[in-house]
Coordinates of C-alpha atoms in Angstrom, one line a residue:
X1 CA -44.1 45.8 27.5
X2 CA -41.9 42.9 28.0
X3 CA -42.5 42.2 31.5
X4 CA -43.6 38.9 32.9
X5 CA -47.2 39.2 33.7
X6 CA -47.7 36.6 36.0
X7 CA -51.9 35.6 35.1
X8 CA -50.5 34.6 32.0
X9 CA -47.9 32.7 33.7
X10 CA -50.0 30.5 35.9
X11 CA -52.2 30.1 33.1
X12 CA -50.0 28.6 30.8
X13 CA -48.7 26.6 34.0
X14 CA -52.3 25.6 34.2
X15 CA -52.8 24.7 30.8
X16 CA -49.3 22.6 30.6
X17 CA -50.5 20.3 33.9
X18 CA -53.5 19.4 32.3
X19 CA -52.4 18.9 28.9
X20 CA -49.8 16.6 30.9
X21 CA -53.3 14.8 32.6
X22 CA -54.8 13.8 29.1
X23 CA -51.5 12.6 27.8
X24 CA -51.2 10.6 31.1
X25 CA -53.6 7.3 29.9
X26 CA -51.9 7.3 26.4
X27 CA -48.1 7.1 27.9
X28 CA -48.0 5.7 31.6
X29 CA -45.5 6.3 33.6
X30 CA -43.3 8.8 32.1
X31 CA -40.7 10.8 34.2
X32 CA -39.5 13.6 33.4
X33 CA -36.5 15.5 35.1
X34 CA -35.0 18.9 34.6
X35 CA -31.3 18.9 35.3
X36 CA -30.1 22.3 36.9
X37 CA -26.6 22.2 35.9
X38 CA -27.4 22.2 31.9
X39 CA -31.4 23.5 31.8
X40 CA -31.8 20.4 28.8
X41 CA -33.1 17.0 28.9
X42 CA -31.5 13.7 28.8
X43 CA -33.4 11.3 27.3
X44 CA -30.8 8.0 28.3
X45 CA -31.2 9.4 31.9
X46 CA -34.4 11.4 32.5
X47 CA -37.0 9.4 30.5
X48 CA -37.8 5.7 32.0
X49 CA -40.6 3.6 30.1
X50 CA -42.2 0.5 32.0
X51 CA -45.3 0.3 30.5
X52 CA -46.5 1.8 27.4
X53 CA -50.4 2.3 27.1
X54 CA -50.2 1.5 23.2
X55 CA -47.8 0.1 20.6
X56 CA -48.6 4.0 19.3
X57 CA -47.4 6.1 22.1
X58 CA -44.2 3.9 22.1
X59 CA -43.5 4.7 18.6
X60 CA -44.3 8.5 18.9
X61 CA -41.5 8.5 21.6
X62 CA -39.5 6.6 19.8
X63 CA -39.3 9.3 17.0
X64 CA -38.8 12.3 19.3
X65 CA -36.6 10.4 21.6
X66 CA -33.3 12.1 19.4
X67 CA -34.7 15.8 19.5
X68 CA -35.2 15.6 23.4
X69 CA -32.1 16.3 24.1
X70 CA -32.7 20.3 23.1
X71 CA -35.9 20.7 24.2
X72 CA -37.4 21.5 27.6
X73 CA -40.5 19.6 29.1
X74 CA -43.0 22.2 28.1
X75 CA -41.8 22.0 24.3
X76 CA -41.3 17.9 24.4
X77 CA -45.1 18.3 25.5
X78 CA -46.5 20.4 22.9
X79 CA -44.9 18.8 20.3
X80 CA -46.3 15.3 21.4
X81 CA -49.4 17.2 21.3
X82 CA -49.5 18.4 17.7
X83 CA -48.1 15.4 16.7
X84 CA -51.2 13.3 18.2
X85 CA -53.6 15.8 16.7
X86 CA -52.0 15.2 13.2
X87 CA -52.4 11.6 13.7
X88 CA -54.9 10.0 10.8
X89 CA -55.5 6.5 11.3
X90 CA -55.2 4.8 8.0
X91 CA -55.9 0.4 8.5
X92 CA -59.0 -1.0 10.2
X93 CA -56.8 -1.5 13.4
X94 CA -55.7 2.3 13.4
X95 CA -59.0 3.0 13.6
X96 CA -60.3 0.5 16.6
X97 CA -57.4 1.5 18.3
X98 CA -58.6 5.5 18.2
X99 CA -62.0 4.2 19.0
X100 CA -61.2 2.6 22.2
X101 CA -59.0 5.7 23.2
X102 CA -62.1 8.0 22.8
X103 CA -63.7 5.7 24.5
X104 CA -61.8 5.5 27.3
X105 CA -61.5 9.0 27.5
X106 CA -65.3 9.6 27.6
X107 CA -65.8 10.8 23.8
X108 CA -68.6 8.7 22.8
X109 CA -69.5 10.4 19.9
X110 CA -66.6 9.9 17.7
X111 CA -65.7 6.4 19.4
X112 CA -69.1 4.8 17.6
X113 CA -67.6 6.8 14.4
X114 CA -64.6 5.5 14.5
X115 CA -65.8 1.9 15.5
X116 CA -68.0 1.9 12.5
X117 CA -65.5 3.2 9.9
X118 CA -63.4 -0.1 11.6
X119 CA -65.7 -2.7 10.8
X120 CA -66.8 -1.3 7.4
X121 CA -62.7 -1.9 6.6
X122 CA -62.7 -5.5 8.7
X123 CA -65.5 -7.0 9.8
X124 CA -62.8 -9.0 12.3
X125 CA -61.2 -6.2 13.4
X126 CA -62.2 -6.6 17.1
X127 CA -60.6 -10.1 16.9
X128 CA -57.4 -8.3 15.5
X129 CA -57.2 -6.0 18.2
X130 CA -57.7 -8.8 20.9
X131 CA -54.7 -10.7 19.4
X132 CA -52.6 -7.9 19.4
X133 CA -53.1 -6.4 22.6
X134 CA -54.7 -9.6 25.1
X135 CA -52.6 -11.9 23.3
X136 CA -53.1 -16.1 24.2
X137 CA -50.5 -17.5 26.6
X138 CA -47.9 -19.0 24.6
X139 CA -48.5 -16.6 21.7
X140 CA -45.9 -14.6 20.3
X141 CA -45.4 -12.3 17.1
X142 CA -42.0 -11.5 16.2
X143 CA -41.3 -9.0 14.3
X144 CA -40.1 -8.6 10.9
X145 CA -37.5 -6.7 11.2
X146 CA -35.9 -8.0 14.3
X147 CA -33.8 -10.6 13.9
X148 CA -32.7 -12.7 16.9
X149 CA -29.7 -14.8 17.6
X150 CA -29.6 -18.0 19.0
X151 CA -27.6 -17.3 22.1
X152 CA -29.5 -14.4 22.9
X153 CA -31.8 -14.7 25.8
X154 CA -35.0 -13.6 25.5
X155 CA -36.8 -11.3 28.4
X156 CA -40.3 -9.9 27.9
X157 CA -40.2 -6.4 28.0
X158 CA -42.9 -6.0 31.3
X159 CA -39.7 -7.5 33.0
X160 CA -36.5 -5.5 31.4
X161 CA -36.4 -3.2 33.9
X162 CA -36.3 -6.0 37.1
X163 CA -34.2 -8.7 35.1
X164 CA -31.2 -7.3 37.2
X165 CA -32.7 -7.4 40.5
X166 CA -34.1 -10.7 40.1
X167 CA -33.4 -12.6 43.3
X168 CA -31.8 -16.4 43.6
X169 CA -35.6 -17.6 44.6
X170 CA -37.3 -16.2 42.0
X171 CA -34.6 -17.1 39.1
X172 CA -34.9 -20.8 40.9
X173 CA -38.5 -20.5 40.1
X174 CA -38.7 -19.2 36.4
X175 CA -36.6 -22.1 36.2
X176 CA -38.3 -24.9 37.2
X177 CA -41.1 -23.8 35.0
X178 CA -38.6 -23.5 32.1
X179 CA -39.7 -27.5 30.8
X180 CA -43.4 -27.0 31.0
X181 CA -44.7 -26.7 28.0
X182 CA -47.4 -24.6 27.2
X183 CA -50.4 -25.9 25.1
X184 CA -51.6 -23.2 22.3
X185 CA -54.9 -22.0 22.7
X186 CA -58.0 -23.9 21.1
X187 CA -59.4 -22.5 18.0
X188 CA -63.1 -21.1 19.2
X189 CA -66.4 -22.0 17.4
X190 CA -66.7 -18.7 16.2
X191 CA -63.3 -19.6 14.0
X192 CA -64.7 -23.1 13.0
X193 CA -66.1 -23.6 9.8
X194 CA -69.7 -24.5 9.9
X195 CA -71.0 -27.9 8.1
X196 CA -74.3 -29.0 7.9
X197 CA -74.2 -32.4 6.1
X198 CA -77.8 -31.8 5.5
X199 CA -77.5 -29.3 3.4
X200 CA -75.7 -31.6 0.8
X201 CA -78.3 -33.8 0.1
X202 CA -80.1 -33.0 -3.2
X203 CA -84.0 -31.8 -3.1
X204 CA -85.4 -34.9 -3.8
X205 CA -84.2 -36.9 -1.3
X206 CA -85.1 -33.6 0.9
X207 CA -88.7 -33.4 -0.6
X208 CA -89.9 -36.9 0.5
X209 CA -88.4 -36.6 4.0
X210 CA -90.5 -33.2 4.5
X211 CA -93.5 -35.6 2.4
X212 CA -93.2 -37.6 5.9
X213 CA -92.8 -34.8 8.3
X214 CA -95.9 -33.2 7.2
X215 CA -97.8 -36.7 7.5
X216 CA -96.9 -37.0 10.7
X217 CA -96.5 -33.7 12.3
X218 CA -97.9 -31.0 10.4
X219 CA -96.9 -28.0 12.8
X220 CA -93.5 -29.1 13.1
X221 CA -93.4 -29.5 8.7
X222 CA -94.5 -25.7 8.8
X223 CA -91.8 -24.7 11.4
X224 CA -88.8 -26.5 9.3
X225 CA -89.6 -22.6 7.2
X226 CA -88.2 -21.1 9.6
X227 CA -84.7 -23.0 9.5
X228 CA -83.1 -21.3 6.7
X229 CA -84.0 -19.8 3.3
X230 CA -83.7 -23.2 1.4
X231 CA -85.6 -24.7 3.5
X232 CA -88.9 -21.5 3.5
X233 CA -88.3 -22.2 -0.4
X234 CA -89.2 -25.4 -0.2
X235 CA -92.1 -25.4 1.7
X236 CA -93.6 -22.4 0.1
X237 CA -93.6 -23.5 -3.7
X238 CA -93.0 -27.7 -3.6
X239 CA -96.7 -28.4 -4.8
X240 CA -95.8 -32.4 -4.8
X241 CA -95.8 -32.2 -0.9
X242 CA -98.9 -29.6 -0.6
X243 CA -100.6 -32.0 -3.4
X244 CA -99.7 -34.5 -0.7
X245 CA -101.2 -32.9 2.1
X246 CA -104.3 -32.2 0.9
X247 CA -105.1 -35.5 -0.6
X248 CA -103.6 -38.4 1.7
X249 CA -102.9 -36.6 4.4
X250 CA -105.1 -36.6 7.8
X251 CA -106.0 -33.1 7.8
X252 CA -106.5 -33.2 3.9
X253 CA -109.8 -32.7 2.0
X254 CA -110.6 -36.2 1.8
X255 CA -111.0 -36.5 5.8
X256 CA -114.0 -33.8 5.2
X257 CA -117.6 -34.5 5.5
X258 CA -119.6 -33.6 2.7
X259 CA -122.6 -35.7 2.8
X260 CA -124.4 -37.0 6.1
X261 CA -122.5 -40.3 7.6
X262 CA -124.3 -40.2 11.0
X263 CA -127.1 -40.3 13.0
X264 CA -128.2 -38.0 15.4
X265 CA -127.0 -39.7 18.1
X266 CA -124.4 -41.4 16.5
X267 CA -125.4 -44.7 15.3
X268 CA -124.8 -45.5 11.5
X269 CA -126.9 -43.6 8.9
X270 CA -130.2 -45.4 7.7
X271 CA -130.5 -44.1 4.7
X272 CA -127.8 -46.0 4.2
X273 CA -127.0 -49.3 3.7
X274 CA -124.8 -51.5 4.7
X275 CA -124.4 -54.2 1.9
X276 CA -123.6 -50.8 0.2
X277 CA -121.9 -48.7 2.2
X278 CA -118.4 -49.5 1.3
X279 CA -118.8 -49.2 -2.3
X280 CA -120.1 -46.0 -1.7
X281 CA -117.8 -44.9 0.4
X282 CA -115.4 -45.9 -2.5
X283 CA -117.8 -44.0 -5.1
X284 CA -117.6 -40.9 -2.8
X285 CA -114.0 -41.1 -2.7
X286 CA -113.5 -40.8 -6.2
X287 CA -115.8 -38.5 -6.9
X288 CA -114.4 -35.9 -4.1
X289 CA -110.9 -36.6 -5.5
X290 CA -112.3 -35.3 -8.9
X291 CA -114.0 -32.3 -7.1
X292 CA -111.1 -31.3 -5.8
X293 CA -109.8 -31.2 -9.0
X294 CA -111.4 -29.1 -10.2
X295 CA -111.8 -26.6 -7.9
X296 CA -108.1 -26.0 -7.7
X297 CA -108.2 -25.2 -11.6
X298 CA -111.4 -23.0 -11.2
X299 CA -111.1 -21.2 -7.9
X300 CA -107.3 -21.4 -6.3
X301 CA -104.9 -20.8 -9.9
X302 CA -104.0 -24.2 -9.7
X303 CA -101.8 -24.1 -6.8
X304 CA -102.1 -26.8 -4.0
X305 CA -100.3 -24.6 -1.8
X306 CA -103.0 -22.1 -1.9
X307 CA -106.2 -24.5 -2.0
X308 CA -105.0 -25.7 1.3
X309 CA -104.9 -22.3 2.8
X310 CA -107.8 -20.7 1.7
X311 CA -110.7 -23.8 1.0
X312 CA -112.6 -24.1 4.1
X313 CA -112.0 -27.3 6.4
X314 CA -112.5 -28.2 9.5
X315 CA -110.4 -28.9 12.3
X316 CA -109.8 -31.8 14.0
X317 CA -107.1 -30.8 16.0
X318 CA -108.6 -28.6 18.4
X319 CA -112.3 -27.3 19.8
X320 CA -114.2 -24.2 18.0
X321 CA -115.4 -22.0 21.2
X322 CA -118.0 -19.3 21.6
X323 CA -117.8 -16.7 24.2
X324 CA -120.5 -14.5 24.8
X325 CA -121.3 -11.4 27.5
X326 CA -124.5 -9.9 27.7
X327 CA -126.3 -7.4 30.3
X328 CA -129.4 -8.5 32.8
X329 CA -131.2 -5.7 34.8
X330 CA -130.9 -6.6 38.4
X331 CA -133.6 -6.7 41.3
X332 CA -133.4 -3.2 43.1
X333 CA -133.5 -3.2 47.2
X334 CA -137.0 -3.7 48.7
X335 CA -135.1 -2.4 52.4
X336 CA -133.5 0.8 50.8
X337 CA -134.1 3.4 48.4
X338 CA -131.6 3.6 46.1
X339 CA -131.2 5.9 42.9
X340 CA -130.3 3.0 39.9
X341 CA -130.7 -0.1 39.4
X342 CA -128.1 -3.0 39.7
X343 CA -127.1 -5.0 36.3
X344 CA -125.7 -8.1 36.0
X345 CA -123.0 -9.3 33.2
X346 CA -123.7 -12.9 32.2
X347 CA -121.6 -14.8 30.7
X348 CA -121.9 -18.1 29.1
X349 CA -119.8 -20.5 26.6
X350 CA -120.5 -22.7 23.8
X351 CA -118.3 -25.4 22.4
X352 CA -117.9 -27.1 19.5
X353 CA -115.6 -30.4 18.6
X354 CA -115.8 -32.2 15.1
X355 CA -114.6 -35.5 14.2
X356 CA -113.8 -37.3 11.2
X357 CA -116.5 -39.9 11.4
X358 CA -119.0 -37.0 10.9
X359 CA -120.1 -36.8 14.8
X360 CA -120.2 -33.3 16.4
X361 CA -120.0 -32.9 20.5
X362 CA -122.1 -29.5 21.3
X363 CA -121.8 -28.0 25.1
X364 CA -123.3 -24.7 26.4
X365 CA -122.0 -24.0 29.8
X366 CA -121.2 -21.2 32.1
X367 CA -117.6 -22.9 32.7
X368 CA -114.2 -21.9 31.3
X369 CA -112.7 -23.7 28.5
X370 CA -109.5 -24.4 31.1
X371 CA -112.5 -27.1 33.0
X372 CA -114.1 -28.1 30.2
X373 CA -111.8 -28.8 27.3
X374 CA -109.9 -31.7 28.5
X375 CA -113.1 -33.6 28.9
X376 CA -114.9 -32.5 25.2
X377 CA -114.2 -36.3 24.1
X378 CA -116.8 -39.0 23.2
X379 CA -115.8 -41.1 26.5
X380 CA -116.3 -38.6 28.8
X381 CA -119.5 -37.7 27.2
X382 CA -120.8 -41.6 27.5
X383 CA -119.6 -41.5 30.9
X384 CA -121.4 -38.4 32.1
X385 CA -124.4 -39.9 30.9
X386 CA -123.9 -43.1 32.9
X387 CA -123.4 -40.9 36.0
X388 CA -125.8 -38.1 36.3
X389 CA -126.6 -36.0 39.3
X390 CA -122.9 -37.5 40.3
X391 CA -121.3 -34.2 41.3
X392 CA -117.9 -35.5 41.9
X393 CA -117.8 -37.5 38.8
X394 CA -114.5 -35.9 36.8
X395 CA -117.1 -35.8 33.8
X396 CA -119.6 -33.4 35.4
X397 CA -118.8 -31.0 33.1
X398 CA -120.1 -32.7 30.1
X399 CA -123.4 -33.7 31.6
X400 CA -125.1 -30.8 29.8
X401 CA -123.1 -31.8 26.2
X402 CA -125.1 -32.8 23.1
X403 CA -124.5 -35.5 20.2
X404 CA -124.7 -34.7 16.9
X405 CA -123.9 -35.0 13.2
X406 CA -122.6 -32.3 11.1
X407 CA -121.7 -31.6 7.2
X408 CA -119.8 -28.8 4.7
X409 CA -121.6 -28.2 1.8
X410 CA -120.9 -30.2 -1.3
X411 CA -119.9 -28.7 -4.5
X412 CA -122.5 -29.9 -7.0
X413 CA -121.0 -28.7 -10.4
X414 CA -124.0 -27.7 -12.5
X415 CA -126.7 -28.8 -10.7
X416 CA -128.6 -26.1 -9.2
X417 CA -129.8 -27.3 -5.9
X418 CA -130.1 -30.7 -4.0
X419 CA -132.2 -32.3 -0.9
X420 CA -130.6 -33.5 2.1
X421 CA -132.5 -35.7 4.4
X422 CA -132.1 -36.0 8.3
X423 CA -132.4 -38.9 10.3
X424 CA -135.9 -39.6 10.1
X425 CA -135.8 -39.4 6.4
X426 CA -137.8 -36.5 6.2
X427 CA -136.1 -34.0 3.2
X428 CA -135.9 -30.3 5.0
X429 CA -132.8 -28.6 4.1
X430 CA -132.5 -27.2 0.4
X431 CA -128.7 -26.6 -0.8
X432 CA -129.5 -24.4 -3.5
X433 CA -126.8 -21.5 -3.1
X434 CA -123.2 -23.1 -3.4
X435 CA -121.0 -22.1 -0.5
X436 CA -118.2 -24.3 0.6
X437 CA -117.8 -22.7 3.7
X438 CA -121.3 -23.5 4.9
X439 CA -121.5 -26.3 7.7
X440 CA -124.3 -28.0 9.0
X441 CA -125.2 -29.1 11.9
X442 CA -128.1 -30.8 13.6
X443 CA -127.8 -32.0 17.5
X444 CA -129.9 -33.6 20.2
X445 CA -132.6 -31.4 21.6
X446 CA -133.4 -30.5 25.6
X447 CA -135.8 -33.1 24.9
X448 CA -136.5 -36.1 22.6
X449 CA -139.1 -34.5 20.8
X450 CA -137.0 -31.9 19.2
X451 CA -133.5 -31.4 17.7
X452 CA -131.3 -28.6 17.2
X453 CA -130.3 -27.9 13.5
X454 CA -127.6 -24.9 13.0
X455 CA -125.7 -23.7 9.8
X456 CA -122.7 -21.8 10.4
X457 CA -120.4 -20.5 8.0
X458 CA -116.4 -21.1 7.9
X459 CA -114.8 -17.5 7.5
X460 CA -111.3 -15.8 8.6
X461 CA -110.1 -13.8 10.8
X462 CA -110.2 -10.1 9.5
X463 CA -106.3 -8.2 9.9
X464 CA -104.9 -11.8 10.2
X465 CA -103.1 -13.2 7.2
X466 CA -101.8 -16.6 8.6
X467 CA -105.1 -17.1 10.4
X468 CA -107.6 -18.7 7.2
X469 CA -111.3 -20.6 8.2
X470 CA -110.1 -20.6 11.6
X471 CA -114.0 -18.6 12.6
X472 CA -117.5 -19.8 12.4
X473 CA -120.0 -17.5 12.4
X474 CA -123.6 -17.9 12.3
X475 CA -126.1 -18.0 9.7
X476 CA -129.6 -19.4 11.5
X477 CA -130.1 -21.7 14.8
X478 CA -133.8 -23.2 15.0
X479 CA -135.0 -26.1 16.8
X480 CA -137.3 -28.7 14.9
X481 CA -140.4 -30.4 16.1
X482 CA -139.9 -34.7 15.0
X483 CA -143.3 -35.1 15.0
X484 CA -144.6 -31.9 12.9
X485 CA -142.0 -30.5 11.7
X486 CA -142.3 -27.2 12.9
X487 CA -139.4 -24.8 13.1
X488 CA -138.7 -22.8 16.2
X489 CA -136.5 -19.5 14.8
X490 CA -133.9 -18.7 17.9
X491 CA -132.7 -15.4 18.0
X492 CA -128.7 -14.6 16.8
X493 CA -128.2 -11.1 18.4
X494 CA -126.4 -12.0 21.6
X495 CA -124.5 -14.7 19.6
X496 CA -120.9 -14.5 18.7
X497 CA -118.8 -16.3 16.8
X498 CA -116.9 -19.7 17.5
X499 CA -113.2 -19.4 17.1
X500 CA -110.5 -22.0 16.5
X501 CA -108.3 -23.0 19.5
X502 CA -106.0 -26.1 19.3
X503 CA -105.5 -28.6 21.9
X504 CA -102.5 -30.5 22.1
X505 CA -104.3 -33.2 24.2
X506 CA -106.3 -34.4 21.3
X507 CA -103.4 -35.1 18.9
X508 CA -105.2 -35.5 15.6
X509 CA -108.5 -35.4 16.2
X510 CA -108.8 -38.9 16.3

């Protein structure tokens, strides 16, 4: 029963060489020799350390290093073993330290575990650990319980083992590089202290510089949200500067048209004026001001913030576009027989481009917005007209655009309806139902003895929050007869709508 049995032998060698494998990246370099005269170790003699994987392997040696000396290699080895198995980690460093060991060894799993419970106890850990094991050059942490004399030389500990075998050359060498001084390392911006002088300066003084942001750039005023929470706070709930904005400002309610300002093709209203145009102009002023009034009490819960959002305007900034794909049945072969019939997809654009004076630019074209966008101005439209049939002309695009006037409704309190004239004085559209998103529009005809007159209606874009009266849709298209008045009813069912699209080109629409 007591006999060797030599399996169980070679398995236990087995198991000893690769316990020996995994202790291998925790203490590097450890020799261990079995003397023959006394069967024990000698831990002076037989154990020689030159570099230690981790300030924790050293210190587990150093507390078996005095019970060596009765053990033999197989016992020093399990008892390293079941010590390192016992080992908790208590600080934050403890535990990054474990974490990069199972990391290293392939243990993924509890290396994120233990990497987490690290941070959760120091959020700087991983700066720790880099100053305690990849320390600067020039850094050094002595420790508290050694204590050093003055005539005692100091030799870092890579080199204890070579100090003696240093040749004349090299000892010559370490010390002319004994005077150089080495600089400590630079503090990193990740240790600096951020300042912001901004953020010193009260709200007031804050306030009127975002008064004069949004004045000049709108677009980048909105974007300042997105600097920090103080600043979102700021421009979500300051109503001074949204008061600001929709009053004064150049994209505010009182650069709307509510009333027609234009002819046709145009040339100054004549219905109105001029001995008493600018009075009314001042009248009309006033009187919008007060309108705007009180539709922020009645319709947007007083808030300036929300009346800008969500009362229809237009946009000067950009071009409205409509894009529009319909089906043609195509010509069948006369020289083959052939079993269907070919259908073509047509597609066609229209474009829209308001400006402040109360002149409208309309376009129907088979070209994309990319060729015909830059040129959607009032110069380009004069010159196209001066240079027709001239194919290379850089304006060719424009030689099929339309002049025009346009409107939005005007809110009219209690009044239940009023008559609004067009350029011949004749009185033909009735305003009875109050919609503020209602727009009208009347442009040139394909010939002088009509004109187009359309009414579309501001709306937004369904699913998109940020996106508000950015869509006009249609409500009727007709063309008009000068002479009889006659109304021509075009059809709306290939139609879509005209959606919003800014162009940095035309700055502010003016």
């Amino acid at each position: 029963m007591n006999e060797p049995n030599p399996e169980l032998e070679k398995f236990r060698e087995k198991w000893r060489e690769e316990v020996e494998a995994k202790l291998r990246p925790e203490i590097s370099n450890v020799v261990i020799q079995s003397s023959s005269e006394t069967g024990c170790l000698d831990s002076a003699s037989l154990i020689t350390l030159s570099n230690v994987g981790t300030p924790t392997s050293s210190q587990k040696l150093n507390k078996l290093e005095p019970h060596l000396e009765n053990h033999s290699s197989s016992s020093y080895i399990e008892e390293l073993i079941e010590q390192d198995s016992s080992f908790c980690p208590q600080t934050a460093l403890e535990h990054y330290e474990q974490a990069v060991k199972r990391e290293n060894e392939g243990n993924l799993g509890d290396s994120v575990d233990l990497y987490r419970k690290a941070f959760r106890m120091d959020d700087k850990v991983d700066r720790e650990y880099k100053l305690k094991h990849f320390p600067p050059v020039g850094y050094h942490q002595a420790d508290s319980n050694e204590i050093i004399s003055p005539d005692t030389k100091v030799v870092p500990k890579s080199n204890k083992h070579v100090i003696d075998g240093t040749s004349n050359k090299v000892q010559q060498l370490i010390a002319s590089f004994a005077e150089i001084s080495i600089e400590p390392e630079t503090t990193t911006s990740e240790n600096k202290a951020s300042y912001c002088p901004f953020s010193r300066l009260p709200d007031e003084i804050i306030i009127h510089i975002l008064i004069f942001l949004a004045d000049i750039d709108f677009a980048g005023f909105v974007r300042v949200a997105q600097v920090c929470k103080k600043m979102a706070f700021l421009v979500a709930t300051e109503e001074q500067i949204w008061k600001k904005i929709c009053l004064e400002s150049k994209i505010g309610f009182r650069e709307m048209c509510y009333e027609w300002s234009q002819n046709i093709t145009n040339g100054p209203f004549c219905g109105l004026k001029s001995s008493t145009k600018s009075q009314n102009q001042e009248i009309d002023l006033l009187s919008q001001d007060k309108i705007t009034e009180i539709l922020l009490h009645k319709n947007y819960s007083s808030s300036w913030y929300e009346m800008f959002r969500l009362r229809p305007r237009i946009r000067y900034n950009g071009c409205y576009i409509s894009k529009v794909n319909y089906l043609r049945p195509g010509e069948a072969s006369l020289s083959q027989v052939s079993w269907n019939n070919p259908v073509h997809i047509v597609t066609y654009y229209r474009y829209l481009r308001f400006f402040r004076d109360g002149s409208v630019i309309s376009l129907l074209t088979t070209n994309e917005p990319v060729d015909v966008v830059p040129f959607l101005t009032k110069d380009f439209l004069e010159t196209s007209r001066n240079s027709r049939g001239n194919s290379q002309s850089p304006s060719k695009f424009m030689q099929n655009a339309l002049r025009g006037r346009w409107h939005l409704a005007k809110y009219l309190g209690n009044k239940t309806g009023s008559k609004i004239g067009d350029f011949t004085g004749n009185e033909i559209i009735s305003n009875n139902s109050f919609d503020e998103g209602n727009v009208f529009l009347e442009t040139e005809g394909a010939n002088e003895k009509y004109f187009y007159q359309m009414k579309l209606s501001l709306q937004s874009t369904p699913g998109k929050k940020s996106c508000k009266n950015n869509k006009l849709t249609w409500c009727y298209f007709r063309s008009i007869n000068k002479l009889t008045n006659e109304l021509g009813e075009f059809l709306l069912k290939a139609e879509r709508p005209f959606y919003w699209s800014r162009v940095k080109k035309y700055g502010d629409g003016d």
